[in-house]
Tab-separated table of C-alpha atoms in Angstrom:
chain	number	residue	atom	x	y	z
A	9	UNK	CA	-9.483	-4.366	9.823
A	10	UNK	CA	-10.849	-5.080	6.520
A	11	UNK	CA	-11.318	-2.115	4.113
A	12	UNK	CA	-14.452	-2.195	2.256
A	13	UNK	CA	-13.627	-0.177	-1.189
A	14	UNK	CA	-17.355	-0.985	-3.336
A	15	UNK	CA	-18.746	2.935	-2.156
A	16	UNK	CA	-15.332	4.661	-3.382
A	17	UNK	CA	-13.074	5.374	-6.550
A	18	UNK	CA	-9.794	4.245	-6.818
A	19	UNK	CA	-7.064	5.940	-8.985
A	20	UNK	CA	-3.102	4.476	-9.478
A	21	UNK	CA	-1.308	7.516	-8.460
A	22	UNK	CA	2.041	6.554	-9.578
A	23	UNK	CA	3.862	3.000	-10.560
A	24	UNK	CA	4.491	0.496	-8.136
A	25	UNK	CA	8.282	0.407	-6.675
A	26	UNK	CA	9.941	-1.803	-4.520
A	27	UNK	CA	9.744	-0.881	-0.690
A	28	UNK	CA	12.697	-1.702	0.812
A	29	UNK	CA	13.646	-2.016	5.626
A	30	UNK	CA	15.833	0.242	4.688
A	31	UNK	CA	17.036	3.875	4.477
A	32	UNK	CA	19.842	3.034	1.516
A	33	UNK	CA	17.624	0.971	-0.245
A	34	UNK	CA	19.744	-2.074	0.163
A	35	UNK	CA	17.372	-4.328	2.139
A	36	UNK	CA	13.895	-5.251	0.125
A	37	UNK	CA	11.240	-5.419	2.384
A	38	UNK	CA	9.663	-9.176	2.381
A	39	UNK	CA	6.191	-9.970	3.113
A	40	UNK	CA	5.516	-12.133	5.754
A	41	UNK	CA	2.539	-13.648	5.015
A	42	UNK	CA	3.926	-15.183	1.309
A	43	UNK	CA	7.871	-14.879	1.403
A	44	UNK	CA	7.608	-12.243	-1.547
A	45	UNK	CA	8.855	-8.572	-2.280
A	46	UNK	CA	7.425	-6.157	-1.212
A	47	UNK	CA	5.597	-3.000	-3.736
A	48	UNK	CA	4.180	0.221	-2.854
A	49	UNK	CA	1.438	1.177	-4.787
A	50	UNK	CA	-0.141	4.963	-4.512
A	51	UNK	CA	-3.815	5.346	-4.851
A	52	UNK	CA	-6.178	7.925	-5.058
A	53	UNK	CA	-8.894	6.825	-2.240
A	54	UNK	CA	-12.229	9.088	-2.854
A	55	UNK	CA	-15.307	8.826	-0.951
A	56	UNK	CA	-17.806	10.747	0.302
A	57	UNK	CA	-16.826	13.985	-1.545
A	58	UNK	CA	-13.052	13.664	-0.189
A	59	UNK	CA	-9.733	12.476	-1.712
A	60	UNK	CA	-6.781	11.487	-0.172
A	61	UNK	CA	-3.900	9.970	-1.805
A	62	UNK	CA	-2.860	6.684	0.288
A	63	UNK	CA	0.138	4.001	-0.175
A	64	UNK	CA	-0.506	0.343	0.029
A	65	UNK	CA	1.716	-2.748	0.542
A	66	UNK	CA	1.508	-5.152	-2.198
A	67	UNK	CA	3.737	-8.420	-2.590
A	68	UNK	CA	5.213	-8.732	-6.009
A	69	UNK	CA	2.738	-11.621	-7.270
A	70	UNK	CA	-0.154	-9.700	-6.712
A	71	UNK	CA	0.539	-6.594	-8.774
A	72	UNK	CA	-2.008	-6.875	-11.726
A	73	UNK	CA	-0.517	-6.565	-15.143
A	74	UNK	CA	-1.190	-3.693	-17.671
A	75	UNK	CA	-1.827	-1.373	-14.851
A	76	UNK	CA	-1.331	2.170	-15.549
A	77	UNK	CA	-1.208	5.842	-13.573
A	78	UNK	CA	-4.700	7.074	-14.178
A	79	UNK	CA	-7.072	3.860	-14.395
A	80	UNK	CA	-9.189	2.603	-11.562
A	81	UNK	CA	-7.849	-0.367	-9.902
A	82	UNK	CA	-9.517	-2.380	-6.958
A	83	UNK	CA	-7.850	-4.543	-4.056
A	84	UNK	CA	-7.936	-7.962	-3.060
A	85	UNK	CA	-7.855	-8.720	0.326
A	86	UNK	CA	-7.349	-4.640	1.340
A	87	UNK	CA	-6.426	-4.447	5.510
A	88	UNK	CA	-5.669	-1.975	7.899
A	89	UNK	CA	-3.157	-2.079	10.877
A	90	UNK	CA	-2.217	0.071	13.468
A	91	UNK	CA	1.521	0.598	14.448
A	92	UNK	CA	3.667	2.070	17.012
A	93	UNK	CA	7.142	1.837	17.868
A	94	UNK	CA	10.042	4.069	19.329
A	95	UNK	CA	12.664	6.015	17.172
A	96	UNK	CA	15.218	8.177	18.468
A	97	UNK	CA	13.318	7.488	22.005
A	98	UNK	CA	9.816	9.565	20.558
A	99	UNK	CA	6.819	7.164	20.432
A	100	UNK	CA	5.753	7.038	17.111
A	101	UNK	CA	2.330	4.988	15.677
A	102	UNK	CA	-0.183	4.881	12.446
A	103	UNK	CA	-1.709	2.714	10.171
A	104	UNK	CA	-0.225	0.584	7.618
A	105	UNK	CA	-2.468	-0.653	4.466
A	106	UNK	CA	-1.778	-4.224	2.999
A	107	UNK	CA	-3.438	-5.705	0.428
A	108	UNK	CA	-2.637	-9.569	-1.342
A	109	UNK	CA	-3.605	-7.865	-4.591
A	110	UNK	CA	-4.288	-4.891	-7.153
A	111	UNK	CA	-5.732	-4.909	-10.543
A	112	UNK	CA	-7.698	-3.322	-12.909
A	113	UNK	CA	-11.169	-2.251	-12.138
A	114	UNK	CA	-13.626	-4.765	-14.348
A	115	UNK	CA	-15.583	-2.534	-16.528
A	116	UNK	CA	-13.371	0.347	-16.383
């Protein structure tokens, strides 16, 4: 599902860093759609009088340059996905945020 992000405000939480399939961090995480690495990018998400801090999956050519904790940032191509799967034989599921891109709010 698409995300539309024009009625919200969108804050870098923290600097991107690799995600990685695994607990050691030994295995980066590839993206499937484009070959590339993997990011996780933190966000501020605040609409509607609420915030919510939320972590998206970026691949390594789409994370804008000059982009720093504190400035408003906008994504390209922002989806949602739902999830499930077993671990440890309990049913787990929730939703996973990709986006092709993240860069600097215009104007900001």
């Amino acid at each position: 599902m698409p995300i539309d992000q024009a009625p919200a405000l969108v804050i870098l939480a923290s600097e991107s860093r690799q995600r990685f399939k695994d607990r050691d961090g030994q295995q980066p995480a590839i993206d499937r759609a484009t070959g590339a690495h993997l990011h996780l990018v933190d966000v501020m998400f605040a609409f509607n009088g609420r915030a919510e801090v939320i972590t998206v999956n970026v691949p390594e050519p789409g994370l804008g340059m000059g982009l720093k904790v504190g400035m408003p940032v906008v994504f390209t191509g922002l989806v949602a996905t739902a999830w499930e799967n077993e671990i440890n034989g309990k049913d787990r599921h929730g939703i996973s945020l990709r986006a092709d891109a993240v860069t600097a709010k215009a104007g900001a």
